[in-house]
Coordinates of C-alpha atoms and ligand atoms in Angstrom, one line a residue:
M1 CA -39.0 -15.9 29.5
D2 CA -36.2 -17.9 31.0
Y3 CA -33.4 -15.9 29.4
E4 CA -30.9 -16.4 32.1
K5 CA -31.5 -20.2 32.2
I6 CA -31.2 -20.2 28.3
A7 CA -27.9 -18.3 28.6
E8 CA -26.5 -20.9 31.1
L9 CA -27.7 -23.8 29.0
L10 CA -25.8 -22.4 26.0
Y11 CA -22.6 -21.4 27.8
P12 CA -22.3 -23.4 31.0
D13 CA -18.4 -23.2 30.8
V14 CA -18.3 -19.4 30.4
K15 CA -17.7 -18.3 34.0
L16 CA -16.1 -14.9 33.1
S17 CA -18.6 -12.1 33.8
V18 CA -18.9 -9.0 31.8
D19 CA -18.2 -7.0 35.0
D20 CA -14.9 -8.9 35.5
I21 CA -13.9 -8.1 31.8
L22 CA -14.8 -4.3 32.2
K23 CA -12.6 -4.1 35.3
R24 CA -9.6 -5.7 33.2
Y25 CA -9.9 -2.8 30.7
P26 CA -9.9 0.5 32.7
K27 CA -10.5 3.7 30.9
R28 CA -7.5 5.2 29.4
N29 CA -6.2 8.3 30.9
L30 CA -6.1 10.7 28.1
S31 CA -5.5 14.4 27.8
E32 CA -7.7 16.7 25.6
G33 CA -7.4 16.0 21.9
Q34 CA -5.4 12.7 22.2
V35 CA -6.7 10.2 19.8
V36 CA -6.6 6.5 20.4
T37 CA -6.9 4.7 17.2
R38 CA -6.2 1.4 15.6
F39 CA -5.2 -0.6 12.6
A40 CA -7.3 -3.9 12.4
P41 CA -6.3 -5.9 9.5
S42 CA -7.5 -9.4 8.8
P43 CA -4.6 -11.6 7.8
T44 CA -5.5 -12.6 4.2
G45 CA -2.0 -13.2 2.9
L46 CA -1.3 -9.7 1.6
L47 CA -1.6 -6.2 2.7
H48 CA -3.8 -4.3 0.4
I49 CA -3.1 -0.6 -0.3
G50 CA -6.5 0.3 0.8
N51 CA -5.9 -1.2 4.2
F52 CA -2.4 0.3 4.4
F53 CA -4.1 3.7 3.6
Q54 CA -6.2 3.3 6.7
A55 CA -3.1 2.2 8.7
F56 CA -1.3 5.3 7.5
I57 CA -4.2 7.7 8.3
S58 CA -4.5 6.2 11.8
Y59 CA -0.8 6.4 12.2
N60 CA -0.8 10.0 11.5
L61 CA -3.8 10.8 13.6
A62 CA -2.2 9.2 16.6
K63 CA 1.1 10.9 15.9
N64 CA -0.4 14.4 15.3
T65 CA -2.3 14.3 18.5
N66 CA 0.3 12.6 20.6
G67 CA -2.2 9.9 20.9
I68 CA -2.0 6.0 20.9
L69 CA -2.0 3.7 18.0
F70 CA -2.5 -0.1 18.3
L71 CA -2.5 -3.0 16.1
R72 CA -5.3 -5.6 16.3
I73 CA -5.2 -8.7 14.3
E74 CA -8.8 -9.6 13.2
D75 CA -8.5 -13.2 12.5
T76 CA -11.9 -14.7 13.5
D77 CA -12.7 -15.4 10.0
E78 CA -9.3 -16.8 9.0
K79 CA -9.0 -20.4 9.0
R80 CA -6.0 -20.5 6.8
K81 CA -2.3 -20.1 7.8
V82 CA -2.6 -17.1 10.0
R83 CA 1.0 -16.9 11.1
E84 CA 2.5 -16.5 7.7
A85 CA -0.4 -14.0 6.8
K86 CA 0.3 -12.1 10.0
A87 CA 4.0 -11.9 9.2
V88 CA 3.3 -10.3 5.9
I89 CA 1.3 -7.6 7.6
Y90 CA 4.1 -7.1 10.3
E91 CA 6.8 -6.9 7.5
V92 CA 5.1 -4.3 5.5
L93 CA 4.3 -2.1 8.5
E94 CA 7.8 -2.5 9.8
R95 CA 9.4 -1.7 6.5
F96 CA 7.4 1.4 6.0
G97 CA 8.3 2.5 9.5
L98 CA 4.8 2.5 11.0
K99 CA 5.4 2.0 14.6
F100 CA 2.6 0.9 17.0
D101 CA 2.4 1.7 20.6
E102 CA 0.4 -1.5 21.5
Y103 CA 0.4 -4.9 19.5
Q104 CA 1.3 -8.4 19.9
T105 CA 4.6 -9.5 18.8
L106 CA 4.8 -12.4 16.2
D107 CA 5.8 -14.8 18.8
G108 CA 2.7 -14.0 20.9
K109 CA 3.9 -11.4 23.5
D110 CA 1.5 -8.6 24.1
I111 CA 2.9 -5.1 24.3
G112 CA 0.3 -2.9 26.0
N113 CA -2.4 -3.3 28.6
Y114 CA -5.4 -3.8 26.5
G115 CA -4.6 -7.2 24.9
P116 CA -4.7 -9.8 23.8
Y117 CA -4.3 -7.8 20.5
V118 CA -5.3 -10.8 18.4
Q119 CA -9.0 -11.6 18.2
S120 CA -8.7 -15.4 18.0
Q121 CA -7.4 -15.2 21.6
R122 CA -10.3 -13.2 22.9
V123 CA -13.1 -15.7 22.2
E124 CA -13.8 -16.1 25.9
I125 CA -14.4 -12.3 26.1
Y126 CA -16.8 -12.3 23.1
Q127 CA -18.7 -15.3 24.5
A128 CA -19.0 -13.6 27.9
F129 CA -20.8 -10.7 26.2
A130 CA -22.8 -13.0 24.1
K131 CA -24.0 -14.9 27.2
K132 CA -24.9 -11.6 28.9
L133 CA -27.0 -10.5 25.9
V134 CA -28.9 -13.8 25.8
S135 CA -29.4 -13.6 29.6
V136 CA -31.2 -10.3 29.2
G137 CA -33.1 -11.3 26.2
K138 CA -31.3 -9.0 23.7
A139 CA -29.9 -12.0 21.7
F140 CA -30.9 -15.6 21.2
P141 CA -29.6 -19.0 20.0
C142 CA -30.4 -20.0 16.4
F143 CA -30.4 -23.6 15.4
C144 CA -31.0 -23.2 11.7
K145 CA -28.6 -25.4 9.9
K146 CA -26.1 -24.0 7.6
T147 CA -27.3 -26.7 5.2
E148 CA -30.7 -25.2 5.2
G149 CA -30.8 -23.0 2.3
K150 CA -31.9 -19.3 2.4
E151 CA -35.2 -20.5 0.8
D152 CA -35.9 -22.9 3.6
V153 CA -35.2 -20.2 6.3
L154 CA -37.4 -17.7 4.6
K155 CA -40.2 -20.2 4.5
L156 CA -39.8 -21.1 8.1
R157 CA -40.0 -17.3 8.8
E158 CA -43.0 -16.9 6.7
N159 CA -44.8 -19.5 8.7
K160 CA -43.8 -17.8 12.0
F161 CA -44.2 -14.1 11.2
E162 CA -46.5 -12.0 9.2
E163 CA -45.4 -11.2 5.7
D164 CA -43.2 -8.1 6.2
D165 CA -40.4 -7.3 3.8
E166 CA -39.1 -4.6 6.1
K167 CA -37.7 -6.7 8.9
E168 CA -35.7 -9.9 8.9
Y169 CA -36.6 -11.7 12.1
D170 CA -35.2 -15.1 12.6
P171 CA -37.4 -18.1 13.1
C172 CA -35.6 -19.0 16.3
R173 CA -35.9 -15.6 18.0
D174 CA -38.6 -16.7 20.4
L175 CA -37.7 -20.3 21.2
S176 CA -38.7 -21.3 24.8
Y177 CA -36.3 -22.7 27.3
D178 CA -37.7 -26.2 26.6
E179 CA -37.3 -25.9 22.9
V180 CA -33.7 -24.7 23.3
K181 CA -32.9 -27.5 25.7
K182 CA -34.3 -30.0 23.1
H183 CA -31.8 -28.7 20.5
I184 CA -28.9 -28.7 23.0
D185 CA -29.7 -32.2 24.2
N186 CA -29.7 -33.3 20.5
G187 CA -26.2 -32.0 20.5
E188 CA -27.0 -29.3 17.8
S189 CA -24.7 -26.4 17.4
F190 CA -26.0 -22.9 17.4
A191 CA -25.2 -19.4 16.3
I192 CA -26.3 -16.4 18.5
R193 CA -28.3 -13.7 16.8
L194 CA -29.0 -10.2 18.0
K195 CA -32.7 -9.7 18.6
T196 CA -33.2 -6.5 16.9
K197 CA -35.5 -4.0 18.5
N198 CA -36.5 -2.4 15.3
T199 CA -39.4 -3.1 13.0
G200 CA -37.9 -2.0 9.7
K201 CA -39.7 1.3 9.7
E202 CA -37.2 3.3 11.7
R203 CA -34.4 5.5 10.3
I204 CA -31.3 6.6 12.1
K205 CA -28.7 9.4 11.8
F206 CA -25.1 9.0 12.7
N207 CA -22.0 11.2 12.4
D208 CA -19.0 10.3 10.3
L209 CA -15.9 12.2 10.9
I210 CA -15.2 12.5 7.2
K211 CA -18.5 12.6 5.6
G212 CA -20.5 14.4 8.3
E213 CA -24.0 13.5 9.4
L214 CA -25.5 10.4 7.6
E215 CA -28.9 9.0 7.6
A216 CA -29.9 5.5 6.9
K217 CA -32.6 2.8 7.6
A218 CA -32.0 1.4 11.0
N219 CA -31.0 -2.3 11.3
A220 CA -34.1 -4.6 11.4
K221 CA -32.2 -7.9 11.1
D222 CA -31.6 -10.5 13.7
F223 CA -28.0 -10.7 12.5
V224 CA -25.4 -13.3 13.7
I225 CA -23.2 -12.1 16.4
V226 CA -21.6 -15.5 17.2
K227 CA -21.2 -18.0 14.5
S228 CA -21.9 -21.8 15.0
D229 CA -18.1 -22.3 15.5
G230 CA -18.4 -20.2 18.7
V231 CA -16.5 -17.3 17.1
P232 CA -17.9 -13.8 16.4
P233 CA -17.9 -12.1 13.0
Y234 CA -16.5 -8.8 12.6
A235 CA -19.4 -6.7 13.9
F236 CA -19.7 -8.1 17.3
A237 CA -15.9 -8.5 17.8
H238 CA -15.0 -5.0 16.8
A239 CA -17.7 -3.4 18.9
I240 CA -16.3 -5.1 22.1
D241 CA -12.7 -4.7 21.2
D242 CA -12.9 -1.1 20.3
T243 CA -14.8 -0.3 23.4
L244 CA -12.6 -2.2 25.7
M245 CA -9.4 -1.1 24.2
G246 CA -10.5 2.5 24.3
T247 CA -10.6 3.4 20.7
T248 CA -11.7 7.1 20.1
V249 CA -11.5 7.1 16.4
A250 CA -11.9 4.0 14.1
V251 CA -10.7 4.7 10.6
R252 CA -12.2 2.0 8.3
G253 CA -13.2 1.6 4.7
E254 CA -16.4 3.2 3.4
E255 CA -17.7 -0.2 2.5
Y256 CA -18.6 -0.5 6.2
I257 CA -21.0 2.5 6.1
S258 CA -24.0 0.3 5.0
S259 CA -23.5 -1.9 8.1
T260 CA -23.0 1.0 10.6
P261 CA -26.7 1.0 11.5
A262 CA -26.4 -2.7 12.6
H263 CA -23.1 -2.0 14.4
L264 CA -24.7 1.0 16.2
E265 CA -27.6 -1.2 17.4
L266 CA -25.0 -3.5 18.7
F267 CA -23.2 -0.9 20.8
E268 CA -26.6 0.1 22.2
A269 CA -27.5 -3.5 23.1
L270 CA -24.1 -4.0 24.7
G271 CA -24.6 -0.7 26.7
F272 CA -21.6 0.9 25.1
K273 CA -21.0 4.4 24.0
P274 CA -20.7 4.4 20.2
I275 CA -17.2 5.0 18.9
N276 CA -16.5 7.7 16.3
Y277 CA -16.2 6.2 12.9
C278 CA -14.1 7.8 10.1
H279 CA -15.0 6.0 6.9
N280 CA -12.3 6.7 4.4
P281 CA -13.0 6.6 0.7
L282 CA -11.7 3.7 -1.3
I283 CA -8.8 4.1 -3.5
C284 CA -9.8 3.9 -7.1
K285 CA -8.2 3.5 -10.4
I286 CA -9.1 4.4 -14.0
D287 CA -9.5 1.0 -15.8
E288 CA -7.3 0.8 -18.8
K289 CA -9.7 -1.1 -20.8
T290 CA -12.9 0.7 -20.1
G291 CA -11.7 4.2 -19.2
N292 CA -14.0 4.0 -16.1
R293 CA -13.2 4.5 -12.4
R294 CA -13.2 1.3 -10.3
K295 CA -11.8 0.1 -7.0
I296 CA -8.3 -0.8 -7.1
S297 CA -8.1 -4.5 -6.9
K298 CA -5.6 -7.1 -5.8
R299 CA -6.9 -9.3 -8.7
Y300 CA -6.0 -6.9 -11.5
D301 CA -3.7 -4.4 -10.1
P302 CA -0.2 -5.6 -8.8
E303 CA 0.1 -2.1 -7.1
A304 CA -2.8 -3.0 -4.8
N305 CA -0.4 -5.4 -2.9
M306 CA 1.9 -3.3 -0.7
M307 CA 4.8 -5.8 -1.4
F308 CA 4.8 -4.5 -5.0
Y309 CA 6.5 -1.4 -3.8
F310 CA 9.4 -3.3 -2.2
E311 CA 9.8 -5.7 -5.3
Q312 CA 9.9 -2.7 -7.5
G313 CA 12.3 -0.8 -5.3
Y314 CA 10.3 2.4 -4.6
P315 CA 11.9 4.3 -1.6
K316 CA 9.3 4.1 1.2
E317 CA 9.1 7.8 1.4
S318 CA 7.9 8.0 -2.1
V319 CA 5.0 5.7 -1.4
L320 CA 4.2 7.4 1.9
E321 CA 4.3 10.8 0.3
Y322 CA 2.1 9.6 -2.5
L323 CA -0.4 8.4 0.2
L324 CA -0.2 11.7 1.9
N325 CA -1.0 13.4 -1.3
M326 CA -4.2 11.2 -1.6
I327 CA -5.1 11.8 2.1
N328 CA -4.9 15.5 1.6
S329 CA -4.2 17.3 -1.7
G330 CA -2.6 20.2 0.2
F331 CA 0.5 18.0 0.7
E332 CA 1.6 18.8 -2.8
I333 CA 1.8 22.5 -2.2
W334 CA 3.5 22.0 1.1
R335 CA 6.1 19.7 -0.4
K336 CA 6.8 22.4 -3.1
N337 CA 7.3 25.1 -0.5
N338 CA 9.2 22.8 1.9
P339 CA 11.4 20.6 -0.4
D340 CA 13.9 19.6 2.4
Q341 CA 11.5 18.8 5.2
A342 CA 10.6 15.4 6.2
W343 CA 7.1 14.3 5.3
Q344 CA 6.4 13.9 9.1
D345 CA 6.4 17.6 9.4
F346 CA 3.1 17.8 7.4
K347 CA 0.4 17.7 10.0
F348 CA -3.2 17.1 9.3
G349 CA -6.4 16.4 11.4
I350 CA -9.3 14.2 10.9
H351 CA -11.3 16.9 9.1
D352 CA -8.5 17.4 6.6
I353 CA -8.9 13.8 5.2
T354 CA -10.4 13.7 1.7
A355 CA -14.0 12.6 1.4
V356 CA -13.5 12.1 -2.3
A357 CA -12.3 8.6 -3.5
P358 CA -8.6 9.2 -4.6
I359 CA -7.5 7.9 -7.9
F360 CA -4.3 5.9 -7.9
D361 CA -2.0 6.9 -10.7
L362 CA 1.4 5.2 -11.1
V363 CA 2.6 8.2 -13.2
K364 CA 2.1 10.5 -10.4
L365 CA 3.8 8.1 -7.9
N366 CA 6.7 7.8 -10.2
D367 CA 6.9 11.6 -10.4
I368 CA 7.0 11.9 -6.7
S369 CA 9.6 9.3 -6.5
K370 CA 11.8 10.9 -9.3
N371 CA 11.9 14.1 -7.2
L372 CA 12.7 12.1 -4.1
I373 CA 15.5 10.1 -5.7
A374 CA 16.8 13.3 -7.3
R375 CA 17.6 14.5 -3.8
M376 CA 19.7 11.5 -2.8
S377 CA 23.4 11.6 -3.1
G378 CA 25.1 9.2 -5.4
Q379 CA 26.4 7.3 -2.5
E380 CA 23.0 7.0 -1.0
L381 CA 21.4 5.9 -4.3
Y382 CA 24.1 3.2 -4.6
S383 CA 23.5 1.9 -1.2
N384 CA 19.8 1.8 -1.7
W385 CA 20.1 0.1 -5.1
L386 CA 22.5 -2.5 -3.7
A387 CA 20.2 -3.1 -0.8
W388 CA 17.3 -3.7 -3.1
A389 CA 19.5 -6.0 -5.4
R390 CA 20.6 -8.1 -2.4
E391 CA 17.0 -8.9 -1.9
Y392 CA 15.5 -9.0 -5.5
D393 CA 18.3 -9.5 -7.9
K394 CA 21.3 -11.3 -6.4
E395 CA 23.2 -11.5 -9.6
L396 CA 23.0 -7.7 -10.1
A397 CA 24.0 -7.2 -6.4
S398 CA 27.3 -9.2 -6.9
V399 CA 28.0 -7.0 -10.0
L400 CA 27.4 -3.8 -8.0
E401 CA 29.6 -5.1 -5.3
S402 CA 32.4 -6.3 -7.5
D403 CA 33.3 -2.8 -8.5
S404 CA 31.6 -0.4 -6.1
E405 CA 33.7 2.5 -7.1
K406 CA 32.5 2.2 -10.7
Y407 CA 28.8 1.9 -9.7
I408 CA 29.0 4.7 -7.1
K409 CA 30.3 6.9 -9.9
L410 CA 27.4 5.8 -12.1
C411 CA 25.0 6.8 -9.3
Q412 CA 26.8 10.1 -8.8
M413 CA 26.5 10.9 -12.5
D414 CA 24.6 14.2 -13.1
R415 CA 23.7 14.3 -9.3
D416 CA 26.2 15.2 -6.6
G417 CA 27.0 18.8 -7.1
A418 CA 24.9 19.1 -10.3
A419 CA 22.9 22.4 -10.4
K420 CA 19.9 20.6 -11.7
P421 CA 20.1 16.9 -10.8
R422 CA 18.5 14.5 -13.3
K423 CA 14.9 13.5 -12.4
D424 CA 14.7 10.3 -14.3
I425 CA 15.0 7.3 -11.8
Y426 CA 11.8 6.4 -9.8
N427 CA 12.7 3.1 -8.5
Y428 CA 15.6 0.7 -8.1
A429 CA 14.2 -2.0 -10.3
M430 CA 14.3 0.1 -13.5
M431 CA 18.0 1.1 -12.9
K432 CA 19.6 -1.9 -14.6
E433 CA 17.7 -1.5 -17.8
Y434 CA 18.0 2.3 -17.6
F435 CA 21.7 2.0 -17.3
D436 CA 21.8 -1.0 -19.7
Y437 CA 24.7 0.6 -21.6
I438 CA 26.9 0.5 -18.6
F439 CA 26.3 -3.3 -18.0
N440 CA 26.2 -4.3 -21.6
A441 CA 27.7 -3.1 -24.9
P442 CA 25.0 -2.0 -27.2
T443 CA 24.0 -4.4 -30.0
K444 CA 21.5 -2.1 -31.5
Y445 CA 22.2 1.6 -32.5
E446 CA 19.8 4.5 -32.6
L447 CA 21.2 6.1 -35.8
D448 CA 19.8 7.5 -39.1
E449 CA 20.7 5.4 -42.1
S450 CA 22.0 8.5 -43.9
D451 CA 24.6 8.9 -41.1
I452 CA 26.1 5.3 -41.2
Q453 CA 29.0 6.1 -43.6
N454 CA 30.0 9.2 -41.9
A455 CA 29.8 7.6 -38.4
K456 CA 31.9 4.8 -39.4
E457 CA 34.6 6.9 -40.8
F458 CA 34.7 9.3 -37.9
L459 CA 34.6 6.6 -35.3
A460 CA 37.4 4.8 -37.1
E461 CA 39.7 7.8 -36.4
Y462 CA 38.4 8.4 -33.0
G463 CA 39.0 4.8 -32.0
K464 CA 42.7 5.0 -33.2
T465 CA 43.4 8.2 -31.4
F466 CA 41.4 8.1 -28.2
S467 CA 42.9 7.9 -24.9
M468 CA 41.0 8.7 -21.7
P469 CA 41.3 12.5 -21.1
A470 CA 41.5 13.9 -17.6
S471 CA 38.4 16.1 -17.8
N472 CA 35.3 16.8 -19.8
E473 CA 36.9 20.0 -21.3
E474 CA 40.0 18.2 -22.4
W475 CA 37.9 15.4 -24.0
F476 CA 35.7 18.0 -25.8
A477 CA 38.8 19.9 -27.1
F478 CA 40.1 16.5 -28.5
V479 CA 36.8 15.7 -30.3
K480 CA 36.6 19.2 -31.6
A481 CA 40.0 19.1 -33.1
L482 CA 39.5 15.6 -34.6
A483 CA 36.1 16.7 -36.1
G484 CA 37.6 19.8 -37.6
S485 CA 40.4 17.7 -39.3
L486 CA 37.9 15.4 -40.7
G487 CA 35.7 18.0 -42.4
Y488 CA 33.3 18.9 -39.6
A489 CA 32.5 22.5 -38.6
T490 CA 33.8 23.6 -35.3
D491 CA 32.1 26.9 -35.6
N492 CA 28.3 26.7 -35.4
K493 CA 27.7 30.0 -37.1
A494 CA 29.7 29.0 -40.1
Y495 CA 28.0 25.7 -40.1
K496 CA 24.6 27.3 -40.2
Q497 CA 25.5 29.7 -43.0
N498 CA 26.7 26.9 -45.2
P499 CA 25.9 23.4 -43.9
D500 CA 26.7 21.7 -47.2
A501 CA 30.3 22.7 -46.9
Y502 CA 30.6 20.3 -43.9
K503 CA 30.0 16.7 -43.0
G504 CA 28.2 18.0 -39.9
N505 CA 29.1 19.9 -36.8
V506 CA 30.8 18.8 -33.6
A507 CA 27.4 17.9 -32.1
K508 CA 27.0 15.4 -34.9
A509 CA 30.4 14.0 -34.2
C510 CA 29.6 13.7 -30.4
E511 CA 26.3 11.9 -31.4
F512 CA 28.2 9.3 -33.3
I513 CA 30.3 8.6 -30.2
R514 CA 27.4 8.6 -28.0
V515 CA 25.5 6.1 -30.2
A516 CA 28.5 3.9 -30.5
I517 CA 29.0 3.6 -26.8
T518 CA 25.5 3.7 -25.5
G519 CA 23.4 2.7 -28.5
R520 CA 21.2 5.9 -27.9
K521 CA 21.2 9.4 -29.1
N522 CA 20.4 10.7 -25.5
S523 CA 22.2 9.9 -22.4
P524 CA 23.7 11.5 -19.4
T525 CA 27.1 13.2 -19.8
L526 CA 29.1 11.2 -22.2
Y527 CA 32.4 12.1 -20.7
T528 CA 31.3 10.5 -17.3
I529 CA 30.0 7.4 -19.0
M530 CA 33.3 7.0 -20.8
S531 CA 35.2 7.4 -17.6
I532 CA 32.9 4.8 -15.9
L533 CA 33.5 2.4 -18.6
G534 CA 37.3 3.0 -18.9
E535 CA 39.4 3.5 -22.0
N536 CA 39.6 0.0 -22.9
E537 CA 35.9 -0.7 -22.9
V538 CA 35.3 2.6 -25.0
K539 CA 37.7 1.4 -27.7
V540 CA 36.1 -2.1 -27.7
R541 CA 32.6 -0.5 -28.2
I542 CA 33.9 1.8 -30.9
N543 CA 35.3 -1.2 -32.6
N544 CA 32.0 -3.2 -32.1
F545 CA 30.1 -0.4 -33.7
I546 CA 32.2 -0.4 -36.8
T547 CA 32.0 -4.1 -37.2
S548 CA 28.3 -4.4 -36.5
L549 CA 27.5 -1.5 -39.0
T550 CA 29.6 -3.5 -41.5
L551 CA 27.3 -6.4 -40.7
G552 CA 24.4 -4.0 -41.2
D553 CA 23.1 -4.3 -37.7
C554 CA 21.7 -0.8 -37.5
P555 CA 18.0 -0.4 -36.8
K556 CA 16.4 2.4 -38.6
K557 CA 14.8 5.0 -36.4
Ligands
LIG1 N1 -10.7 -6.3 9.8 C1 -11.5 -5.3 9.2 C2 -11.0 -5.2 7.7 O1 -9.8 -5.5 7.4 C3 -11.3 -4.0 10.0 C4 -12.3 -2.9 9.7 C5 -12.1 -1.9 10.8 O2 -11.0 -1.3 10.7 O3 -12.8 -1.7 11.7 O4 -11.7 -4.7 6.9

């Protein structure tokens, strides 16, 4: 067969030889154990948590082995606005602090010697390899039209090959030079297919770094390695890129396991040593409606999109720690034993990565985040909250800025210096509603109906005599004295022995104040809340409460 002549006919303009290319990509100089790995996202417009999970695993593998991490944009399938979609990926990676050793900047500058790091700029390289494979008879042009349905192609195949379900040879696999020339002279476009060497009976074994040895049916399909638009699909592009770029470990989703036999045949046809794959399990979720486990999906789960975490104002460490927890459950114990260490100090290797699909659980993330935020100082929390608001709630940002002292105090509440800081805040988006009583006077009150009369009477006196005390103790002494003078027990023992002799105890009186000021029976330290609001606002709220109660605006509990 005139394979070389066919190759020349197909690619007269491809002058670059495979040898030239191989020279351009010298072997990396690595020391023992150093991992070269990569994150290879396709720009689809969002960064999915599953992809980010891989990026984060790769990042850690490189970091923990003093290795190399590069970013490769796989945009050969992407006809849409690649630049914007790329920008989203870069933004997420940068905001989470995932730094790459090699990548292409958004304005097109390659950092590193193994570029270009964007696949659409590597078409010439792919075509040179395709030409080479055709020239040695390992690949061939296919002129079947896209418009020809699968049925037609199957028919064509049936006519050419014996009925054999096991292999999927393509009708064009043995076209002669003259036949190819006829198509080309007709101006027909062509795809390039790998000429599989298998018959459909073979099985192969391959090693996965997470799952161990796997066995599968060997590829027996003449699959497309260059599409009719001249650009390769994932399989061909990644085999060439990972080889040229010196990848030693490729972390990718387990959905690629089924096509690994085809990929391995490609490596062999290209004369490449196969790379080590590490197929990570996909992140799952328990479906709220069915209760079944399913893949986390960008269609149904807002948390599948990494932007969600910025929008909701999760500290980036909360998300990263949660992901670490999913990668290796040992992280949780490590964190408990090392509460003050940075997550970066938690080291893991390839074999420590979970082989079981992790279940995403927002409650668990919130839990991790609560602990993390509880360790922030009030000033830090305020700054983070403000930074979030500047991006996602401008109105709130100007309120926070208008009285920074007040809002810093709010953030410090039950935190700085507290023996047990409150663990209640898990993101910045929840804070406005959570502290609603600071921003807005309550309009609804959480109070038992049987308490209305007493509350009204007590608060009328409280409102008249209240002035902002200098300390919690001073304030409490004031409440105690007032409550005592109005028929409340100041001694709990006495109250317990004969509750009917009193209107209630001091705790009850405090509850009235708390409800009037915050609308709720539970809140952080009341004295602090009052000092944040200021004497005037406290009085206004007490008055509001009395008036609105008269109006009957009191929801039953
Ligand atoms: N572009 C592929 C994806 O986003 C990359 C797979 C890989 O990492 O090899 O799924």
